[in-house]
Tab-separated table of C-alpha atoms in Angstrom:
chain	number	residue	atom	x	y	z
A	201	MET	CA	83.968	-5.072	115.972
A	202	ASP	CA	85.178	-4.467	119.504
A	203	MET	CA	84.632	-7.878	121.069
A	204	SER	CA	87.240	-9.838	122.975
A	205	VAL	CA	87.894	-13.528	123.465
A	206	PHE	CA	86.944	-12.904	127.089
A	207	ASP	CA	83.547	-11.588	126.037
A	208	LEU	CA	82.737	-14.853	124.274
A	209	PHE	CA	84.242	-17.052	126.994
A	210	LYS	CA	82.964	-15.907	130.385
A	211	ILE	CA	83.484	-17.897	133.557
A	212	GLY	CA	80.169	-18.147	135.387
A	213	ILE	CA	77.550	-20.566	136.688
A	214	GLY	CA	74.697	-22.552	135.184
A	215	PRO	CA	72.193	-23.139	133.927
A	216	SER	CA	71.927	-20.311	131.349
A	217	SER	CA	74.102	-17.474	130.108
A	218	SER	CA	71.134	-15.391	128.946
A	219	HIS	CA	68.753	-16.297	131.769
A	220	THR	CA	71.203	-16.689	134.684
A	221	VAL	CA	74.521	-14.943	133.989
A	222	GLY	CA	73.067	-11.903	132.173
A	223	PRO	CA	70.339	-11.131	134.740
A	224	MET	CA	72.812	-11.455	137.614
A	225	VAL	CA	75.164	-8.997	135.926
A	226	ALA	CA	72.295	-6.615	135.084
A	227	ALA	CA	70.873	-6.600	138.626
A	228	ARG	CA	74.237	-5.769	140.132
A	229	ARG	CA	75.035	-3.159	137.482
A	230	PHE	CA	71.711	-1.426	138.135
A	231	LEU	CA	72.492	-0.952	141.822
A	232	VAL	CA	76.117	0.041	141.216
A	233	GLU	CA	75.012	2.744	138.766
A	234	ALA	CA	72.014	3.874	140.846
A	235	GLY	CA	74.204	5.883	143.192
A	236	PRO	CA	74.201	5.844	147.017
A	237	LEU	CA	71.900	3.199	148.480
A	238	ASP	CA	71.769	4.587	152.035
A	239	ASP	CA	68.177	5.837	151.695
A	240	VAL	CA	66.766	2.987	149.587
A	241	VAL	CA	63.707	1.429	151.215
A	242	ALA	CA	62.501	-0.996	148.529
A	243	VAL	CA	63.594	-2.812	145.381
A	244	GLU	CA	61.639	-4.593	142.669
A	245	ALA	CA	62.673	-6.667	139.658
A	246	ALA	CA	60.268	-7.341	136.780
A	247	LEU	CA	60.969	-9.987	134.128
A	248	TYR	CA	59.459	-10.012	130.639
A	249	GLY	CA	59.119	-12.341	127.654
A	250	SER	CA	61.364	-15.394	127.631
A	251	LEU	CA	62.892	-14.422	130.970
A	252	ALA	CA	59.443	-14.621	132.525
A	253	LEU	CA	58.245	-17.716	130.663
A	254	THR	CA	61.260	-19.933	131.374
A	255	GLY	CA	62.877	-17.898	134.137
A	256	VAL	CA	62.220	-20.278	137.018
A	257	GLY	CA	63.559	-23.277	135.084
A	258	HIS	CA	66.607	-21.248	134.076
A	259	ALA	CA	67.149	-19.908	137.651
A	260	THR	CA	66.574	-16.310	136.558
A	261	ASP	CA	64.806	-15.582	139.843
A	262	LYS	CA	67.806	-16.813	141.810
A	263	ALA	CA	70.252	-14.952	139.569
A	264	VAL	CA	68.466	-11.617	139.959
A	265	ILE	CA	68.435	-11.926	143.744
A	266	LEU	CA	72.121	-12.867	143.790
A	267	GLY	CA	72.950	-9.877	141.576
A	268	LEU	CA	71.039	-7.532	143.888
A	269	MET	CA	73.069	-8.977	146.752
A	270	GLY	CA	76.222	-7.960	144.889
A	271	GLU	CA	77.323	-11.394	143.665
A	272	THR	CA	78.965	-11.881	140.267
A	273	PRO	CA	78.806	-14.992	138.049
A	274	GLN	CA	82.566	-15.494	138.040
A	275	HIS	CA	82.995	-15.239	141.806
A	276	VAL	CA	79.818	-16.594	143.410
A	277	ASP	CA	80.301	-19.999	145.035
A	278	PRO	CA	77.817	-22.393	143.369
A	279	THR	CA	77.780	-24.610	146.456
A	280	ARG	CA	76.545	-21.729	148.649
A	281	VAL	CA	73.834	-20.310	146.375
A	282	ASP	CA	70.866	-22.238	147.769
A	283	ALA	CA	71.821	-21.503	151.383
A	284	MET	CA	72.297	-17.792	150.668
A	285	LEU	CA	68.912	-17.527	148.977
A	286	ALA	CA	67.135	-19.541	151.676
A	287	ALA	CA	68.588	-17.312	154.398
A	288	ALA	CA	67.467	-14.149	152.606
A	289	GLU	CA	63.951	-15.527	152.102
A	290	GLU	CA	63.710	-16.597	155.721
A	291	ARG	CA	64.669	-13.090	156.889
A	292	LYS	CA	62.373	-11.510	154.251
A	293	GLU	CA	65.250	-9.117	153.750
A	294	LEU	CA	67.897	-8.452	151.141
A	295	LYS	CA	71.206	-6.671	151.645
A	296	LEU	CA	71.690	-4.645	148.474
A	297	LEU	CA	75.282	-5.062	147.272
A	298	GLY	CA	75.890	-6.741	150.622
A	299	ALA	CA	75.320	-3.510	152.558
A	300	ARG	CA	71.896	-1.813	152.566
A	301	ALA	CA	69.146	-4.027	154.045
A	302	VAL	CA	65.635	-3.676	152.576
A	303	PRO	CA	62.487	-5.800	152.914
A	304	PHE	CA	62.344	-8.423	150.168
A	305	SER	CA	60.341	-11.509	149.279
A	306	ALA	CA	60.615	-13.216	145.914
A	307	ALA	CA	56.843	-13.694	145.823
A	308	VAL	CA	56.262	-9.945	146.191
A	309	ASN	CA	59.293	-8.143	144.815
A	310	LEU	CA	60.044	-10.353	141.806
A	311	VAL	CA	57.346	-9.989	139.132
A	312	PHE	CA	56.939	-12.231	136.059
A	313	HIS	CA	55.213	-10.603	133.045
A	314	LYS	CA	54.663	-13.766	131.002
A	315	ALA	CA	52.315	-12.188	128.469
A	316	GLU	CA	54.433	-9.102	127.774
A	317	SER	CA	57.754	-8.496	126.047
A	318	LEU	CA	59.836	-5.328	125.989
A	319	PRO	CA	60.644	-3.884	122.547
A	320	GLU	CA	64.385	-4.378	122.114
A	321	HIS	CA	64.812	-8.102	122.895
A	322	PRO	CA	62.780	-11.072	124.208
A	323	ASN	CA	64.930	-11.162	127.364
A	324	GLY	CA	63.903	-7.918	129.077
A	325	MET	CA	63.997	-6.895	132.747
A	326	ARG	CA	63.162	-3.755	134.658
A	327	PHE	CA	64.702	-2.866	138.031
A	328	THR	CA	63.295	-0.233	140.362
A	329	ILE	CA	64.443	1.169	143.699
A	330	LYS	CA	62.426	3.465	145.927
A	331	ARG	CA	64.036	5.991	148.239
A	332	ALA	CA	62.870	7.243	151.599
A	333	ASP	CA	61.797	10.603	150.142
A	334	GLY	CA	59.312	8.859	147.830
A	335	THR	CA	61.356	9.128	144.620
A	336	ALA	CA	62.136	6.110	142.473
A	337	VAL	CA	64.848	5.088	140.024
A	338	SER	CA	64.043	2.560	137.288
A	339	LYS	CA	66.073	1.107	134.413
A	340	VAL	CA	65.485	-1.515	131.733
A	341	TYR	CA	68.143	-4.018	130.679
A	342	TYR	CA	68.233	-6.771	128.090
A	343	SER	CA	70.121	-10.051	128.332
A	344	ILE	CA	71.081	-10.567	124.707
A	345	GLY	CA	72.774	-13.970	124.847
A	346	GLY	CA	76.086	-15.375	126.031
A	347	GLY	CA	75.985	-13.346	129.245
A	348	PHE	CA	76.023	-10.044	127.334
A	349	ILE	CA	73.682	-7.342	128.606
A	350	ARG	CA	72.562	-4.009	127.194
A	351	GLU	CA	70.777	-1.125	128.863
A	352	GLU	CA	67.701	0.160	127.073
A	353	GLY	CA	68.803	2.449	124.238
A	354	GLU	CA	72.477	1.724	124.860
A	355	THR	CA	74.885	1.989	121.930
A	356	GLY	CA	78.645	1.900	121.553
A	357	GLY	CA	81.087	-0.745	122.755
A	358	VAL	CA	80.344	-4.140	124.248
A	359	ASP	CA	78.468	-3.861	127.569
A	360	GLY	CA	78.977	-0.086	127.439
A	361	ARG	CA	82.779	-0.399	127.086
A	362	ALA	CA	84.633	2.195	125.019
A	363	PRO	CA	85.801	0.862	121.624
A	364	VAL	CA	89.489	0.125	121.000
A	365	ARG	CA	91.390	0.691	117.739
A	366	LEU	CA	92.361	-2.757	116.451
A	367	PRO	CA	95.101	-3.684	113.963
A	368	TYR	CA	92.773	-6.115	112.156
A	369	PRO	CA	89.199	-4.832	112.489
A	370	PHE	CA	86.515	-7.023	110.952
A	371	ASP	CA	82.743	-7.239	110.831
A	372	THR	CA	82.596	-10.110	108.332
A	373	MET	CA	84.637	-13.208	107.592
A	374	ALA	CA	85.365	-11.783	104.145
A	375	GLN	CA	87.138	-8.858	105.802
A	376	LEU	CA	89.096	-11.158	108.093
A	377	LEU	CA	90.180	-13.316	105.163
A	378	GLU	CA	91.307	-10.192	103.267
A	379	HIS	CA	93.383	-9.121	106.275
A	380	GLY	CA	94.958	-12.561	106.229
A	381	LYS	CA	95.866	-12.319	102.548
A	382	ALA	CA	97.328	-8.845	102.969
A	383	SER	CA	99.304	-9.591	106.132
A	384	GLY	CA	100.165	-13.245	105.595
A	385	LEU	CA	98.865	-13.994	109.097
A	386	THR	CA	96.614	-16.798	110.249
A	387	ILE	CA	93.241	-16.090	111.856
A	388	PRO	CA	94.501	-16.932	115.368
A	389	ALA	CA	97.524	-14.679	114.849
A	390	MET	CA	95.294	-11.764	113.834
A	391	LEU	CA	92.977	-12.364	116.791
A	392	ARG	CA	96.001	-12.409	119.086
A	393	ALA	CA	97.167	-9.079	117.664
A	394	ASN	CA	93.708	-7.604	118.273
A	395	GLU	CA	93.686	-8.828	121.872
A	396	LEU	CA	97.154	-7.336	122.443
A	397	ALA	CA	95.723	-3.931	121.536
A	398	ARG	CA	93.808	-4.199	124.837
A	399	ILE	CA	96.046	-6.168	127.203
A	400	GLY	CA	99.587	-7.519	127.520
A	401	GLU	CA	100.676	-10.897	126.191
A	402	GLU	CA	101.204	-12.409	129.611
A	403	GLU	CA	97.705	-11.412	130.709
A	404	LEU	CA	96.219	-12.711	127.476
A	405	ASN	CA	97.913	-16.103	127.756
A	406	ALA	CA	97.026	-16.441	131.421
A	407	GLY	CA	93.406	-15.550	130.720
A	408	VAL	CA	93.042	-18.039	127.876
A	409	ASP	CA	94.790	-20.743	129.897
A	410	ARG	CA	92.411	-20.050	132.789
A	411	ILE	CA	89.425	-20.551	130.497
A	412	TRP	CA	90.770	-23.926	129.403
A	413	GLN	CA	91.466	-24.921	133.014
A	414	VAL	CA	87.896	-24.138	134.079
A	415	MET	CA	86.600	-26.101	131.092
A	416	ARG	CA	88.762	-29.098	132.020
A	417	ASP	CA	87.684	-28.920	135.654
A	418	CYS	CA	84.051	-28.831	134.560
A	419	ILE	CA	84.476	-31.957	132.428
A	420	ALA	CA	86.223	-33.742	135.301
A	421	GLN	CA	83.519	-32.780	137.783
A	422	GLY	CA	80.794	-33.912	135.412
A	423	LEU	CA	82.477	-37.267	134.807
A	424	GLU	CA	82.622	-37.927	138.549
A	425	THR	CA	79.179	-36.748	139.679
A	426	SER	CA	76.112	-38.950	139.608
A	427	GLY	CA	72.585	-38.357	140.877
A	428	GLN	CA	69.528	-36.466	139.752
A	429	LEU	CA	69.422	-33.009	138.223
A	430	PRO	CA	67.345	-30.343	139.979
A	431	GLY	CA	64.163	-28.850	138.568
A	432	GLY	CA	61.446	-31.471	138.849
A	433	LEU	CA	61.918	-33.535	135.679
A	434	LYS	CA	63.886	-36.143	137.678
A	435	VAL	CA	66.505	-36.381	134.932
A	436	LYS	CA	69.394	-38.619	135.956
A	437	ARG	CA	72.965	-37.618	135.249
A	438	ARG	CA	74.438	-40.130	132.789
A	439	ALA	CA	77.956	-38.970	131.981
A	440	ALA	CA	79.610	-40.385	135.112
A	441	GLY	CA	78.035	-43.821	134.747
A	442	LEU	CA	78.868	-44.036	131.046
A	443	TRP	CA	82.394	-42.854	131.786
A	444	ARG	CA	82.860	-45.665	134.331
A	445	GLN	CA	81.626	-48.174	131.752
A	446	THR	CA	84.069	-46.808	129.176
A	447	LYS	CA	87.044	-47.077	131.540
A	448	GLY	CA	86.167	-50.715	132.213
A	449	VAL	CA	86.315	-51.731	128.540
A	450	GLU	CA	89.408	-53.612	127.406
A	451	ARG	CA	91.311	-51.887	124.625
A	452	ALA	CA	90.924	-54.989	122.444
A	453	ASN	CA	87.145	-54.645	122.597
A	454	GLU	CA	87.043	-50.979	121.610
A	455	LEU	CA	85.201	-49.978	118.474
A	456	PRO	CA	86.403	-47.354	115.970
A	457	HIS	CA	83.690	-44.897	117.018
A	458	ASP	CA	84.558	-45.061	120.751
A	459	ALA	CA	86.641	-41.890	120.480
A	460	MET	CA	83.495	-40.043	119.346
A	461	HIS	CA	81.583	-41.633	122.237
A	462	LEU	CA	84.090	-40.076	124.631
A	463	VAL	CA	83.678	-36.680	122.977
A	464	SER	CA	79.925	-36.924	123.547
A	465	LEU	CA	80.493	-37.826	127.198
A	466	TYR	CA	82.776	-34.823	127.730
A	467	ALA	CA	80.140	-32.492	126.310
A	468	MET	CA	77.322	-34.086	128.293
A	469	ALA	CA	79.398	-33.931	131.481
A	470	VAL	CA	79.755	-30.166	131.078
A	471	ASN	CA	76.087	-29.620	130.400
A	472	GLU	CA	75.007	-31.788	133.309
A	473	GLU	CA	77.187	-29.562	135.482
A	474	ASN	CA	75.556	-26.543	133.864
A	475	ALA	CA	72.052	-27.915	134.501
A	476	ALA	CA	73.018	-28.418	138.148
A	477	GLY	CA	74.105	-24.787	138.483
A	478	GLY	CA	77.831	-25.586	138.545
A	479	ARG	CA	80.836	-23.603	137.360
A	480	VAL	CA	80.990	-23.403	133.553
A	481	VAL	CA	82.340	-21.208	130.775
A	482	THR	CA	79.960	-19.608	128.275
A	483	ALA	CA	81.049	-21.030	124.932
A	484	PRO	CA	79.410	-18.965	123.565
A	485	THR	CA	76.414	-19.681	125.840
A	486	ASN	CA	75.757	-21.924	128.821
A	487	GLY	CA	73.204	-23.986	126.928
A	488	ALA	CA	75.957	-24.877	124.424
A	489	ALA	CA	78.841	-24.833	126.905
A	490	GLY	CA	79.902	-28.460	126.423
A	491	ILE	CA	80.812	-28.493	122.750
A	492	ILE	CA	84.056	-26.504	122.743
A	493	PRO	CA	85.510	-28.125	125.911
A	494	ALA	CA	84.736	-31.580	124.504
A	495	VAL	CA	86.419	-30.886	121.164
A	496	LEU	CA	89.352	-29.215	122.914
A	497	ARG	CA	89.910	-32.299	125.084
A	498	TYR	CA	89.680	-34.460	121.967
A	499	TYR	CA	92.355	-32.270	120.374
A	500	ALA	CA	94.634	-32.329	123.422
A	501	GLU	CA	94.356	-36.068	124.114
A	502	ASP	CA	93.581	-37.779	120.801
A	503	CYS	CA	95.264	-35.591	118.181
A	504	HIS	CA	98.705	-35.830	119.854
A	505	PRO	CA	99.715	-32.174	119.309
A	506	SER	CA	103.416	-31.334	119.468
A	507	ASP	CA	102.682	-28.091	121.347
A	508	PRO	CA	99.296	-28.480	123.079
A	509	VAL	CA	99.510	-25.171	124.962
A	510	LYS	CA	99.986	-23.204	121.747
A	511	GLY	CA	97.342	-25.285	120.015
A	512	VAL	CA	94.719	-24.715	122.710
A	513	ARG	CA	95.353	-20.975	122.642
A	514	GLU	CA	95.007	-20.852	118.852
A	515	PHE	CA	91.860	-22.980	119.078
A	516	LEU	CA	90.165	-20.602	121.529
A	517	LEU	CA	91.213	-17.424	119.711
A	518	THR	CA	89.906	-18.800	116.420
A	519	ALA	CA	86.689	-20.032	118.009
A	520	ALA	CA	86.174	-16.584	119.498
A	521	ALA	CA	86.471	-14.986	116.041
A	522	ILE	CA	83.620	-17.167	114.747
A	523	GLY	CA	81.511	-16.408	117.808
A	524	MET	CA	82.082	-12.688	117.341
A	525	LEU	CA	80.880	-12.843	113.744
A	526	CYS	CA	77.760	-14.792	114.700
A	527	LYS	CA	76.907	-12.429	117.520
A	528	ARG	CA	77.619	-9.343	115.393
A	529	ASN	CA	75.691	-10.430	112.304
A	530	ALA	CA	72.999	-12.705	113.735
A	531	SER	CA	72.631	-13.707	117.390
A	532	ILE	CA	73.788	-16.227	119.992
A	533	SER	CA	70.521	-15.961	121.927
A	534	GLY	CA	68.150	-18.923	121.872
A	535	ALA	CA	65.334	-16.553	122.800
A	536	GLU	CA	66.045	-14.541	119.667
A	537	ILE	CA	66.893	-17.107	116.948
A	538	GLY	CA	66.522	-20.558	118.507
A	539	CYS	CA	69.141	-23.181	119.320
A	540	GLN	CA	70.820	-22.725	115.928
A	541	GLY	CA	72.349	-19.639	117.537
A	542	GLU	CA	73.627	-21.623	120.517
A	543	VAL	CA	74.503	-25.228	119.643
A	544	GLY	CA	74.895	-24.328	115.967
A	545	VAL	CA	77.278	-21.470	116.678
A	546	ALA	CA	79.218	-23.494	119.270
A	547	CYS	CA	79.639	-26.284	116.708
A	548	ALA	CA	80.989	-23.795	114.160
A	549	MET	CA	83.333	-22.265	116.733
A	550	ALA	CA	84.682	-25.672	117.762
A	551	ALA	CA	85.108	-26.841	114.161
A	552	ALA	CA	87.039	-23.706	113.216
A	553	GLY	CA	89.134	-23.888	116.379
A	554	LEU	CA	90.080	-27.506	115.744
A	555	VAL	CA	91.141	-26.749	112.162
A	556	ALA	CA	93.298	-23.851	113.373
A	557	ALA	CA	94.914	-25.938	116.102
A	558	LEU	CA	95.699	-28.658	113.553
A	559	GLY	CA	97.426	-26.144	111.263
A	560	GLY	CA	94.660	-25.556	108.730
A	561	THR	CA	94.586	-22.566	106.426
A	562	ASN	CA	92.336	-19.562	106.885
A	563	ALA	CA	90.133	-20.829	104.052
A	564	GLN	CA	89.819	-24.229	105.715
A	565	ILE	CA	88.935	-22.564	109.029
A	566	GLU	CA	86.177	-20.597	107.324
A	567	ASN	CA	84.929	-23.738	105.573
A	568	ALA	CA	84.740	-25.713	108.822
A	569	ALA	CA	82.768	-22.975	110.547
A	570	GLU	CA	80.329	-22.738	107.657
A	571	ILE	CA	79.697	-26.493	107.716
A	572	GLY	CA	79.113	-26.353	111.457
A	573	ILE	CA	76.356	-23.770	111.220
A	574	GLU	CA	74.818	-24.956	107.959
A	575	HIS	CA	73.780	-28.269	109.446
A	576	HIS	CA	72.105	-26.699	112.462
A	577	LEU	CA	70.003	-24.183	110.537
A	578	GLY	CA	66.443	-24.055	111.831
A	579	MET	CA	67.144	-25.789	115.148
A	580	THR	CA	64.544	-24.632	117.661
A	581	CYS	CA	64.990	-23.905	121.358
A	582	ASP	CA	62.207	-25.845	123.091
A	583	PRO	CA	63.462	-26.942	126.527
A	584	ILE	CA	61.083	-29.205	128.408
A	585	GLY	CA	59.851	-27.547	131.580
A	586	GLY	CA	61.972	-24.490	130.836
A	587	LEU	CA	65.005	-26.426	132.093
A	588	VAL	CA	68.376	-26.584	130.334
A	589	GLN	CA	68.262	-30.388	130.328
A	590	ILE	CA	66.152	-31.983	127.582
A	591	PRO	CA	67.111	-31.778	124.745
A	592	CYS	CA	70.005	-29.464	125.621
A	593	ILE	CA	72.419	-31.935	127.224
A	594	GLU	CA	72.383	-34.488	124.397
A	595	ARG	CA	72.438	-31.710	121.789
A	596	ASN	CA	75.865	-30.748	123.096
A	597	GLY	CA	77.149	-34.289	122.627
A	598	MET	CA	75.843	-34.346	119.065
A	599	GLY	CA	77.159	-30.855	118.360
A	600	ALA	CA	80.669	-31.817	119.470
A	601	VAL	CA	80.755	-34.829	117.139
A	602	LYS	CA	79.430	-32.685	114.272
A	603	ALA	CA	82.201	-30.150	114.918
A	604	ILE	CA	84.883	-32.815	114.521
A	605	THR	CA	83.214	-34.063	111.339
A	606	ALA	CA	83.072	-30.513	109.966
A	607	ALA	CA	86.761	-29.993	110.760
A	608	SER	CA	87.675	-33.268	109.087
A	609	LEU	CA	85.755	-32.390	105.930
A	610	ALA	CA	87.372	-28.959	105.763
A	611	LEU	CA	90.893	-30.276	106.323
A	612	LYS	CA	90.472	-32.816	103.506
A	613	GLY	CA	89.721	-29.987	101.077
A	614	ASP	CA	91.582	-26.879	99.979
A	615	GLY	CA	89.116	-24.432	101.520
A	616	THR	CA	87.094	-23.947	98.351
A	617	HIS	CA	83.356	-24.299	98.954
A	618	PHE	CA	80.041	-23.050	97.601
A	619	VAL	CA	78.402	-21.280	100.589
A	620	SER	CA	80.433	-18.703	102.516
A	621	LEU	CA	80.368	-18.353	106.295
A	622	ASP	CA	78.969	-14.823	105.955
A	623	GLU	CA	76.116	-16.157	103.827
A	624	VAL	CA	75.233	-18.924	106.246
A	625	ILE	CA	75.311	-16.529	109.216
A	626	GLU	CA	72.896	-14.233	107.394
A	627	THR	CA	70.723	-17.253	106.614
A	628	MET	CA	70.729	-18.156	110.296
A	629	ARG	CA	69.642	-14.618	111.167
A	630	GLN	CA	66.778	-14.671	108.669
A	631	THR	CA	65.716	-18.160	109.751
A	632	GLY	CA	65.589	-17.000	113.355
A	633	ALA	CA	63.526	-13.966	112.412
A	634	ASP	CA	61.029	-16.219	110.615
A	635	MET	CA	60.851	-18.750	113.458
A	636	GLN	CA	57.705	-18.538	115.573
A	637	ALA	CA	58.231	-17.221	119.099
A	638	LYS	CA	56.908	-20.434	120.655
A	639	TYR	CA	60.021	-22.220	119.377
A	640	LYS	CA	62.451	-19.683	120.853
A	641	GLU	CA	63.133	-20.481	124.534
A	642	THR	CA	59.566	-19.973	125.713
A	643	SER	CA	58.674	-23.662	126.264
A	644	LEU	CA	55.358	-22.900	124.551
A	645	GLY	CA	55.908	-25.198	121.569
A	646	GLY	CA	57.818	-28.073	120.068
A	647	LEU	CA	59.291	-30.808	122.227
A	648	ALA	CA	58.538	-28.906	125.419
A	649	ILE	CA	54.784	-28.817	124.968
A	650	HIS	CA	54.366	-32.254	123.368
A	651	VAL	CA	56.215	-34.131	126.089
A	652	VAL	CA	54.318	-32.314	128.838
A	653	THR	CA	51.009	-33.104	127.066
A	654	VAL	CA	51.869	-36.786	126.767
A	655	ASN	CA	52.895	-36.997	130.418
A	656	HIS	CA	49.661	-35.340	131.543
A	657	ALA	CA	47.599	-37.685	129.388
A	658	ALA	CA	49.263	-40.680	131.005
A	659	CYS	CA	48.441	-39.526	134.533
């Protein structure tokens, strides 16, 4: 498996890794690989399946236009996005990769095929450019979850990258545990060795520390920002108000579960930022981006680690290993297997990371991850209005608390348990395959359709 910690944890913007980050990357990649743009006279983007059905709520339309303009998720300024898009629409013109100007209107050049899906994944998109001589270039891409993209028919390394020979290759947790027994190394130590096959130690540490810094900044921003989330549901941000209430409580009046309340607030703060289109880290997706930061802050502030820097690094490396296994052997795409592949996987990643940071054994790490997924099996992805708000924001708060519970259960045992992580990942894959499409990020079933029906009946 040739995935990196930086593949699972990508710095980008909200509200969705598969519907925002992936399409932005794909649109830009298409133009970069299309060759000279000097004679291009037109561009069109067509969205299919889940991207079409919930694309507007997930800002897919905005992301595609930004990608065609040459923007990247990690570098685009979230505070300038609306102004940039409004200016382009007013001019009815788009500068491809910031250089070649062509006529463009979202109403004309961005096409939503809501009744059609492309064969390789529910999140399909087709980009086409036309040249002055009448010829056209067209390519199909798929956004396969967590900001990962794949060109139609593409095989090989991640996002087309050439594979690297790793000291501890693994495609299953069983293989990783065997490596640990043979080498005497912990899971985070083996993941570190694999990362060092690609980059130097200083770069690795700086990159992981940067991920944690962006996560912390996102929590802080979410705990300070009030108001209403965009999108039309008129959902109010709650984390900041609840945080102010918490800070005003006297220590003598605190209840034993208040620490878990704070964990929920941290997770909700991140996902309110995500819903507002702010700067977040895919962990492993945007829809589940609050769980790992919340549990990490709990570790850093409430577990009193002797070496928090080392602990955070081991947490993230271990979490990445679990995310890699889930992506490799099932999916982290809500459009493919439902929210079990997003919140469920993030819970497992956070639980495993916390156990590693607290000095747990490899067997205990595996046990924690298995518990985290097992108790999210079958969770659907049914966002109301196609927005990453209800039930997504609260699900992150609940997922973070479940991760801590899973870690606690695993640390109290010796790692022996009945269901293996590999078995529960395969169960998640099969459950997702059996799940009806209307429950997989289409907003055509479940909570999404029932709430809309009730609201219409009341009008």
